[in-house]
mmCIF file of C-alpha atoms in Angstrom:
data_model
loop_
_atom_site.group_PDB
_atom_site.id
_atom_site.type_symbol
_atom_site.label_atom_id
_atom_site.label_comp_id
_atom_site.label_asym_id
_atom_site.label_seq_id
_atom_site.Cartn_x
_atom_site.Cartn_y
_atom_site.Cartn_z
ATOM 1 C CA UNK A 412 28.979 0.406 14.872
ATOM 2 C CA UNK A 413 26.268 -1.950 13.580
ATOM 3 C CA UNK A 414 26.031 -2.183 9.850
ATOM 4 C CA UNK A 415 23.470 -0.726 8.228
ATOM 5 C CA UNK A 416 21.601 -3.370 5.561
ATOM 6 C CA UNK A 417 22.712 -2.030 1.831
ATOM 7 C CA UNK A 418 19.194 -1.723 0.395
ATOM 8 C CA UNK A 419 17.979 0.189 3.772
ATOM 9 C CA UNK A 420 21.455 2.616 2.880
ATOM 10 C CA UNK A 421 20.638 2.514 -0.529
ATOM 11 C CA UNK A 422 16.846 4.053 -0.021
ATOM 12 C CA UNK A 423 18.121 6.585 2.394
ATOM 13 C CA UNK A 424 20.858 7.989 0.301
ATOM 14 C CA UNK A 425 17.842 8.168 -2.186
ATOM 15 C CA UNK A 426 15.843 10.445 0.944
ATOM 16 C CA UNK A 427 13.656 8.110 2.170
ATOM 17 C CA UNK A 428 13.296 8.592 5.530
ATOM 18 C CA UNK A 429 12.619 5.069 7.413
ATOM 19 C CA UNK A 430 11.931 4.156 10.663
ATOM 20 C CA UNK A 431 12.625 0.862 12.673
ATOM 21 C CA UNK A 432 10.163 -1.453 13.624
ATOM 22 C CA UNK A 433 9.776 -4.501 15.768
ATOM 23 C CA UNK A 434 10.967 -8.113 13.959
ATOM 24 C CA UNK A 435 8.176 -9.498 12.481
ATOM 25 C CA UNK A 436 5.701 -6.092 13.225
ATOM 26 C CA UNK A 437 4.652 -3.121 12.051
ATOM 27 C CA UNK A 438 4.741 -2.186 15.243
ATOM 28 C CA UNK A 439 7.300 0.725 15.191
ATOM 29 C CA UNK A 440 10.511 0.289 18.035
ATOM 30 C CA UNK A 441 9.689 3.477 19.452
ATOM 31 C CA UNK A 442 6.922 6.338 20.440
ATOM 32 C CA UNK A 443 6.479 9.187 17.782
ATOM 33 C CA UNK A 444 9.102 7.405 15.457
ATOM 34 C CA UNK A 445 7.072 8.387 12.453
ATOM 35 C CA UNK A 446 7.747 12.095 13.439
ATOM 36 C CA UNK A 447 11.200 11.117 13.628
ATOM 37 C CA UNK A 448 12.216 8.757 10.377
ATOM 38 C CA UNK A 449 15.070 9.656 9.382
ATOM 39 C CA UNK A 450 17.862 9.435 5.975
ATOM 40 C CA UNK A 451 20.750 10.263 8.645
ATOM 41 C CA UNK A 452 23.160 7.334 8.012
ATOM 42 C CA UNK A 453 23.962 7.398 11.209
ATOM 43 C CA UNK A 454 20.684 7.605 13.450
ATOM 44 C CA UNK A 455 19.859 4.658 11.326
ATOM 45 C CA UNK A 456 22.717 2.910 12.668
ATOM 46 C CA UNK A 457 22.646 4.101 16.331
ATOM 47 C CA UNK A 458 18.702 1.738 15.311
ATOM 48 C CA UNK A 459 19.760 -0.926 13.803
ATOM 49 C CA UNK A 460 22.529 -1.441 16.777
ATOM 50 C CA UNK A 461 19.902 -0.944 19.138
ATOM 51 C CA UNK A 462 17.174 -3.233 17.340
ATOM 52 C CA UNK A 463 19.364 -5.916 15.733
ATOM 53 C CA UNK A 464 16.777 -7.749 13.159
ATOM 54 C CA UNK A 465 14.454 -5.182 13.431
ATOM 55 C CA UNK A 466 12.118 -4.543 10.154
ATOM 56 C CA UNK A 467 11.946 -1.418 8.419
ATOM 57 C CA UNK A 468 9.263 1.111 7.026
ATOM 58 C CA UNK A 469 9.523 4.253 4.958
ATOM 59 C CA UNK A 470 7.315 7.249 5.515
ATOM 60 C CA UNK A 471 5.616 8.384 2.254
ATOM 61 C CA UNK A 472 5.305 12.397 3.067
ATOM 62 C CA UNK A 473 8.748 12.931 3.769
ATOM 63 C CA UNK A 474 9.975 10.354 1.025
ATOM 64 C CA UNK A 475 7.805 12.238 -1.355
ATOM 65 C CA UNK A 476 6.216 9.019 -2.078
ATOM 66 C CA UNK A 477 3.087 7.923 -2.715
ATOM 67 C CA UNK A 478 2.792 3.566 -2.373
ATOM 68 C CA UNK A 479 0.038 1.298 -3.804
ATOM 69 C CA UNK A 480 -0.622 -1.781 -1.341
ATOM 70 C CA UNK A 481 -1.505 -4.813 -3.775
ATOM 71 C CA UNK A 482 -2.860 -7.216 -1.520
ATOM 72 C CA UNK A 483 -3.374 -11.374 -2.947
ATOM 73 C CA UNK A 484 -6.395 -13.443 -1.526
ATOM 74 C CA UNK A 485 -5.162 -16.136 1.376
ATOM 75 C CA UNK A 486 -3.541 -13.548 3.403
ATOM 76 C CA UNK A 487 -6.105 -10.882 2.383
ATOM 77 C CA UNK A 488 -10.138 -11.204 2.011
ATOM 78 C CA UNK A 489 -9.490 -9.228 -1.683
ATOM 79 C CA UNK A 490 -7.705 -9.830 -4.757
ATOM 80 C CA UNK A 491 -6.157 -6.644 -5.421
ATOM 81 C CA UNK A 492 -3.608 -7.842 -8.130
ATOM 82 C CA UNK A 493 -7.092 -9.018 -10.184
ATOM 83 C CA UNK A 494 -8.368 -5.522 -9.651
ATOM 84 C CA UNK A 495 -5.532 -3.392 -10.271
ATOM 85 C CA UNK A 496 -5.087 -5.423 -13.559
ATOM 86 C CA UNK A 497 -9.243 -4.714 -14.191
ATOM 87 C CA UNK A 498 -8.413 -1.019 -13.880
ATOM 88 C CA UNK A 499 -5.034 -0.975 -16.148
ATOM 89 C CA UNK A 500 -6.965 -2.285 -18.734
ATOM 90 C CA UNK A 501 -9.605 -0.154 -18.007
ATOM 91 C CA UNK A 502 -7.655 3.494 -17.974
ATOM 92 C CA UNK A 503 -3.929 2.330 -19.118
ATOM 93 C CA UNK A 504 -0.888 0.784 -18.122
ATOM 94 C CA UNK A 505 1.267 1.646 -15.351
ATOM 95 C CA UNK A 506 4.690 3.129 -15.855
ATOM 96 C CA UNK A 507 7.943 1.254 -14.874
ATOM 97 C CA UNK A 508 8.308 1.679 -11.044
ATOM 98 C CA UNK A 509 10.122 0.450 -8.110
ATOM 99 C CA UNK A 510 8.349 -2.094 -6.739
ATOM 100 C CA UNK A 511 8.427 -4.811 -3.268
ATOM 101 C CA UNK A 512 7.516 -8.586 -2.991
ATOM 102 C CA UNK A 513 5.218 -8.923 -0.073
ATOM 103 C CA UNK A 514 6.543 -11.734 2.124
ATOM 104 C CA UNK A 515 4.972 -14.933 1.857
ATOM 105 C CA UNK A 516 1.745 -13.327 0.747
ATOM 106 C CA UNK A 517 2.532 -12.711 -3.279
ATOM 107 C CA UNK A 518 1.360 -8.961 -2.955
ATOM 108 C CA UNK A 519 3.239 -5.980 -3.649
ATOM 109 C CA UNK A 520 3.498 -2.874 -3.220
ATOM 110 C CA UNK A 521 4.404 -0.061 -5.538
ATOM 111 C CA UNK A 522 5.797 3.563 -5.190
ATOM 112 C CA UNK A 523 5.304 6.408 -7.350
ATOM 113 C CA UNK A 524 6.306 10.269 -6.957
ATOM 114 C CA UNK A 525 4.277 12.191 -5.050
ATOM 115 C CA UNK A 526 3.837 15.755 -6.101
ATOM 116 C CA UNK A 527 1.369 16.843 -3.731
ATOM 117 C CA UNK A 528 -1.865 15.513 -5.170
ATOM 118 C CA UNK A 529 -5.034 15.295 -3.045
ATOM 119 C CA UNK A 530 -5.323 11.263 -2.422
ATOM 120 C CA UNK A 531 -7.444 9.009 -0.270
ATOM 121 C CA UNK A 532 -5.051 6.683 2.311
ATOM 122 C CA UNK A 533 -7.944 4.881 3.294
ATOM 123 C CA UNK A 534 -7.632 0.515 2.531
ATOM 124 C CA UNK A 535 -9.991 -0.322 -0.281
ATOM 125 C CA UNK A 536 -9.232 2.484 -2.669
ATOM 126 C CA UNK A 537 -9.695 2.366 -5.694
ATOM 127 C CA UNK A 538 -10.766 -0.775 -5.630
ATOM 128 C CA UNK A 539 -11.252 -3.884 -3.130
ATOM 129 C CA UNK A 540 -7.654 -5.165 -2.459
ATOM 130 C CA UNK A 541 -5.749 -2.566 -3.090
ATOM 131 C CA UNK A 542 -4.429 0.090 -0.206
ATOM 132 C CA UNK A 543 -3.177 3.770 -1.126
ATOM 133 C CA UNK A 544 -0.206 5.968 1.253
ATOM 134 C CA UNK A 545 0.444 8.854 1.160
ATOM 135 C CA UNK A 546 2.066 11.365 4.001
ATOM 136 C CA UNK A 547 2.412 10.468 7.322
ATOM 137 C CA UNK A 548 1.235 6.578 6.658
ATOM 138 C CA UNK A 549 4.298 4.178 6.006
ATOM 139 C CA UNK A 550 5.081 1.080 4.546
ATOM 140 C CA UNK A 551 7.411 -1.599 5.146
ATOM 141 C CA UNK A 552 10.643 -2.382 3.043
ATOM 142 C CA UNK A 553 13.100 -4.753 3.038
ATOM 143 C CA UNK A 554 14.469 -5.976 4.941
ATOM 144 C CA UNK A 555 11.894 -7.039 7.196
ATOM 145 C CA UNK A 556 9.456 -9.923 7.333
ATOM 146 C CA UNK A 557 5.770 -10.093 7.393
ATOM 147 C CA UNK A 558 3.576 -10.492 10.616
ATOM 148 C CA UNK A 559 1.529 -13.116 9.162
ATOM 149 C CA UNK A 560 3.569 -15.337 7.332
ATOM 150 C CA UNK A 561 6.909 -14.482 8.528
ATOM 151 C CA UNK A 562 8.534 -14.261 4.669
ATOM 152 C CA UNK A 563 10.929 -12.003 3.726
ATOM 153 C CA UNK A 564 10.201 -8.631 1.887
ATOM 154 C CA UNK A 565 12.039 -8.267 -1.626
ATOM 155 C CA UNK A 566 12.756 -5.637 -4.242
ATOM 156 C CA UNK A 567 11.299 -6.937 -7.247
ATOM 157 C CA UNK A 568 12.249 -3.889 -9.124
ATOM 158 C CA UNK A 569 14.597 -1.792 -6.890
ATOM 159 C CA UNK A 570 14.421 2.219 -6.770
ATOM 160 C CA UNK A 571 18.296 2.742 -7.502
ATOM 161 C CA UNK A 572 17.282 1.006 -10.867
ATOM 162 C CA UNK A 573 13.654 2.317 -11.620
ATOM 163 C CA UNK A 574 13.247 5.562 -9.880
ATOM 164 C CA UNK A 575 9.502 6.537 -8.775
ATOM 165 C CA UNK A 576 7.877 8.181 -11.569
ATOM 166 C CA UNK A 577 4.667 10.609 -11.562
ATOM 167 C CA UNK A 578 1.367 9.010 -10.203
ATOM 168 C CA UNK A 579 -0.111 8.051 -13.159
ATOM 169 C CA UNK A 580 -3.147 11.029 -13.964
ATOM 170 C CA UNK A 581 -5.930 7.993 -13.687
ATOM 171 C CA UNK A 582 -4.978 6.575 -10.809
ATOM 172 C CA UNK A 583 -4.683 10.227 -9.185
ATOM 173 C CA UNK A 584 -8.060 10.921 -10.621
ATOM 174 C CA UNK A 585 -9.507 7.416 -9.022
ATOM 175 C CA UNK A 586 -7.995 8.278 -5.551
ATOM 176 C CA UNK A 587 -9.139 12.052 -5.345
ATOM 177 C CA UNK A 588 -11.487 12.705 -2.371
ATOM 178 C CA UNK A 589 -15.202 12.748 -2.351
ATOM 179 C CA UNK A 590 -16.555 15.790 -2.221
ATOM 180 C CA UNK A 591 -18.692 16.288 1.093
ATOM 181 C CA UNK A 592 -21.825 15.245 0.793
ATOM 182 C CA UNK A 593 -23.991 17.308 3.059
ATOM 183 C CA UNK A 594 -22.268 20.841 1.097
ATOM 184 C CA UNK A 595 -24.434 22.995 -0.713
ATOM 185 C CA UNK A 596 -23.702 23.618 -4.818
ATOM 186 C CA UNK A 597 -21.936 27.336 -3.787
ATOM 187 C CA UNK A 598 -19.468 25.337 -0.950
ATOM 188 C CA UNK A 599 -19.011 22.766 -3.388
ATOM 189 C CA UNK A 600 -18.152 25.284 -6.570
ATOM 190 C CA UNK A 601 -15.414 26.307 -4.098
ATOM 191 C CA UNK A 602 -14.210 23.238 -2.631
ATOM 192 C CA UNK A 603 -13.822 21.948 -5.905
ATOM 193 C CA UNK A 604 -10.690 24.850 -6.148
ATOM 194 C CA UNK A 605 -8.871 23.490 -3.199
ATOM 195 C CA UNK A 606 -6.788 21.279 -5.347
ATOM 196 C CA UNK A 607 -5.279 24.117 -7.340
ATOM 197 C CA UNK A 608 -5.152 26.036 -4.020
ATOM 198 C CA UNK A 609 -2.372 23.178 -3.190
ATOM 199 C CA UNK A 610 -0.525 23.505 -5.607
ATOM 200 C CA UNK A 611 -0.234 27.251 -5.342
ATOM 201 C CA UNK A 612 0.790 26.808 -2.375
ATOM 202 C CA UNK A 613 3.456 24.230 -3.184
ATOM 203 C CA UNK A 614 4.779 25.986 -6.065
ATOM 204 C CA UNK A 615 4.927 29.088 -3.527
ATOM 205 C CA UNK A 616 7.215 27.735 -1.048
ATOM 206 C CA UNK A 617 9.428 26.065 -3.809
ATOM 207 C CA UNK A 618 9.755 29.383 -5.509
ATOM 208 C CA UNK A 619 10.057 31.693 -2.618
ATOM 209 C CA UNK A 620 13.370 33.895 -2.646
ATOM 210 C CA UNK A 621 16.416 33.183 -0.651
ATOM 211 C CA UNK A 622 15.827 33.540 3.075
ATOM 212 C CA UNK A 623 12.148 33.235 2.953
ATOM 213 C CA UNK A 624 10.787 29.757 2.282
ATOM 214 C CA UNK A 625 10.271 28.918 5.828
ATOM 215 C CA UNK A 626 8.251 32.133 6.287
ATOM 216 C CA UNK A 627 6.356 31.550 3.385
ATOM 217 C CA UNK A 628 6.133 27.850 4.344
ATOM 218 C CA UNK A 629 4.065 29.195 7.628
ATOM 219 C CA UNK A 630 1.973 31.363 5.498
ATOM 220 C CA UNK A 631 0.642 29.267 3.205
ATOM 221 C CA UNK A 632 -0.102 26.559 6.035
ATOM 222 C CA UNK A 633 -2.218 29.314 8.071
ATOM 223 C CA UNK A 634 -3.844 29.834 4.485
ATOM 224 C CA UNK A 635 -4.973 26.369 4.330
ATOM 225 C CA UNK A 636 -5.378 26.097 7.305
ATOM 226 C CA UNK A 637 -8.120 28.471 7.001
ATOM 227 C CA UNK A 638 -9.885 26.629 4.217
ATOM 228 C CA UNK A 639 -9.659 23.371 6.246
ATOM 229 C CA UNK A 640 -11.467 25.650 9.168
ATOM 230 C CA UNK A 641 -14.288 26.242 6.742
ATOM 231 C CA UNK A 642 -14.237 22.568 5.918
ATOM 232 C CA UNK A 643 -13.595 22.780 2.380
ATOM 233 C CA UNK A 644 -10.058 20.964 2.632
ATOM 234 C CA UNK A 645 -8.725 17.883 4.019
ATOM 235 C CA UNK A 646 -5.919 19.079 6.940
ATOM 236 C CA UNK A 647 -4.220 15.628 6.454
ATOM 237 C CA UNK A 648 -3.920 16.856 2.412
ATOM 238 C CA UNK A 649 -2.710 20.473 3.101
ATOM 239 C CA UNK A 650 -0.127 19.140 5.854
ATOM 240 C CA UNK A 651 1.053 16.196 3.349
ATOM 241 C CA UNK A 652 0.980 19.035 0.132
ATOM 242 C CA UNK A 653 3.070 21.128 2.383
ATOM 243 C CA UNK A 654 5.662 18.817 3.774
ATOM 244 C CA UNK A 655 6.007 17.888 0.022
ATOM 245 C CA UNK A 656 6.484 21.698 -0.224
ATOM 246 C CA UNK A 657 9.331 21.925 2.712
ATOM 247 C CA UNK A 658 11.181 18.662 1.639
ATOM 248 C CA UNK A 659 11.527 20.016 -2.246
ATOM 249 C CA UNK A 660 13.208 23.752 -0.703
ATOM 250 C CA UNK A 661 15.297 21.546 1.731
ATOM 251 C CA UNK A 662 13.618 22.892 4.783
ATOM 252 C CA UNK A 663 14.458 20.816 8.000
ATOM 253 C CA UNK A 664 12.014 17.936 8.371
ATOM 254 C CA UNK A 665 11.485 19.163 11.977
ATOM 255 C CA UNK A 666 11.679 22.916 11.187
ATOM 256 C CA UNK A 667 9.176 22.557 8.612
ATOM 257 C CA UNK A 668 6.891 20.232 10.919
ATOM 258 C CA UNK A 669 6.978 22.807 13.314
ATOM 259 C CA UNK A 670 6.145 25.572 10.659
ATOM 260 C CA UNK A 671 2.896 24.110 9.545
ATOM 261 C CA UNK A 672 1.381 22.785 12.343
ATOM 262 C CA UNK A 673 1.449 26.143 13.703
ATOM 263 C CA UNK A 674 0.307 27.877 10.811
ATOM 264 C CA UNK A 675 -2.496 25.253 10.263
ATOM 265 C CA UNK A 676 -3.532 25.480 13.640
ATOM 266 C CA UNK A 677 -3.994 29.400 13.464
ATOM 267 C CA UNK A 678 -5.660 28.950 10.376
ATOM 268 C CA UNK A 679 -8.193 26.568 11.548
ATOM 269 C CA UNK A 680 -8.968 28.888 14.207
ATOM 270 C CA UNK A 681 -9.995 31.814 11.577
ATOM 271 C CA UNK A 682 -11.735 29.542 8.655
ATOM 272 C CA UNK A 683 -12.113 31.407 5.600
ATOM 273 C CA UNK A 684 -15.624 32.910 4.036
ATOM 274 C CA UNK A 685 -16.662 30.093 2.459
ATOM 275 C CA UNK A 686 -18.411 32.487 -0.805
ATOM 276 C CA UNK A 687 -14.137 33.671 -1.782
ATOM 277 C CA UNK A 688 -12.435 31.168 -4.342
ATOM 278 C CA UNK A 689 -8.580 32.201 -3.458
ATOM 279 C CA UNK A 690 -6.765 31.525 -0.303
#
């Protein structure tokens, strides 16, 4: 049996769930193989026999990760290391965290804890440079190598050493979604709730009693699924919030996919009355 890299065996043990991709990509080795990253010692093996040299990523939802892409200008149009460093001296330092070496490009990324926060994944938040993920999006560890420059990815500061600590409460407040702009002051009095209707729901599954988190795991997804119906909730947030939710109460990754795509999809079907505050 192939091997499996330390650091890659190191991050699983950890549960984060990685997937294989192409040498020299981001390209991942297989269809769906976000859906399917894995910690499973050996699936990763049965990969890395299959794809000898392959790279490999980590998916944030699962991981219960949330990772800050700092990008350096040559490689990248931005300097993000220029304005994360604006914004730390703007709102406060960062805490110690595990932390990469981009490949040949000087950047970094950086991973903190994920506890189910609403956050923007799209490039350029907060600031020019500097690239949020969160759930299903996924990053690449070492080892690998990057597309463009074909350097090696590093652990500057390693997670066995530094373990992921809370995102820190300005950054979280920097990354939080707009609120719609077209919605009227009553939808947005209501939308502005859907964050603490998250972590209700979180903190439901994770307390639920014996025997019952996976049916309280599928009501709470048809509950948000209702408010993302009505528009006042992002579907990507609720499904990230409640994978979060699943991975916490040990649920089965693909049980729990299962569970809250269905319930999400019945409760887009029947969105909530947009003038009740509670799911």
């Amino acid at each position: 049996m192939h091997i499996i890299p330390p650091d890659l065996l190191r991050v699983a043990r950890m549960g984060w769930h990685v997937l294989p991709v192409r040498a020299g990509s981001r390209a991942a080795c297989f269809r769906g193989a976000v859906d399917h990253a894995t910690t499973c010692p050996d699936t990763i093996a049965r990969w890395a026999a299959r794809w000898p040299g392959c790279g490999w990523r980590v998916v944030c939802g699962p991981s219960g990760l949330f990772a800050l892409d700092v990008d350096r200008p040559g490689t990248h149009a931005a300097d993000g290391v220029a304005a994360l460093s604006a914004l730390v001296r703007r709102h406060g330092p960062l805490p110690p965290r595990p932390m990469t070496r981009t490949g040949g490009s000087g950047g970094a990324v950086l991973f903190f804890r994920h506890d189910g926060e609403p956050l923007r994944g799209q490039a350029g938040y907060p600031a020019p440079g500097l690239d949020p993920h969160r759930g299903r999006q996924a990053v690449t560890i070492p080892p690998g190598t990057h597309p463009a420059t074909g350097g090696a990815y590093t652990w500057r500061v390693p997670p066995w050493e530094v373990p992921p600590p809370p995102i820190p409460h300005w950054l979280a407040r920097l990354l939080a979604p707009a609120p719609h702009p077209a919605a009227t002051p009553a939808r947005r009095m209501v939308a502005d709730r859907a964050p603490g209707v998250l972590m209700r729901a979180l903190h439901a599954v994770c307390d639920a009693p014996p025997g019952m988190a996976n049916t309280t795991l599928n009501a709470r997804a048809y509950a948000l699924g209702r408010w993302c119906g009505a528009g006042m909730m992002d579907p990507a947030q609720a499904r990230d919030t409640l994978l979060h939710a699943a991975r916490r109460r040990q649920i089965p990754m693909s049980e729990a996919r299962a569970t809250i795509r269905s319930g999400l999809n019945a409760g887009l079907r029947n969105p909530r009355p947009q003038g009740r505050a509670r799911p």
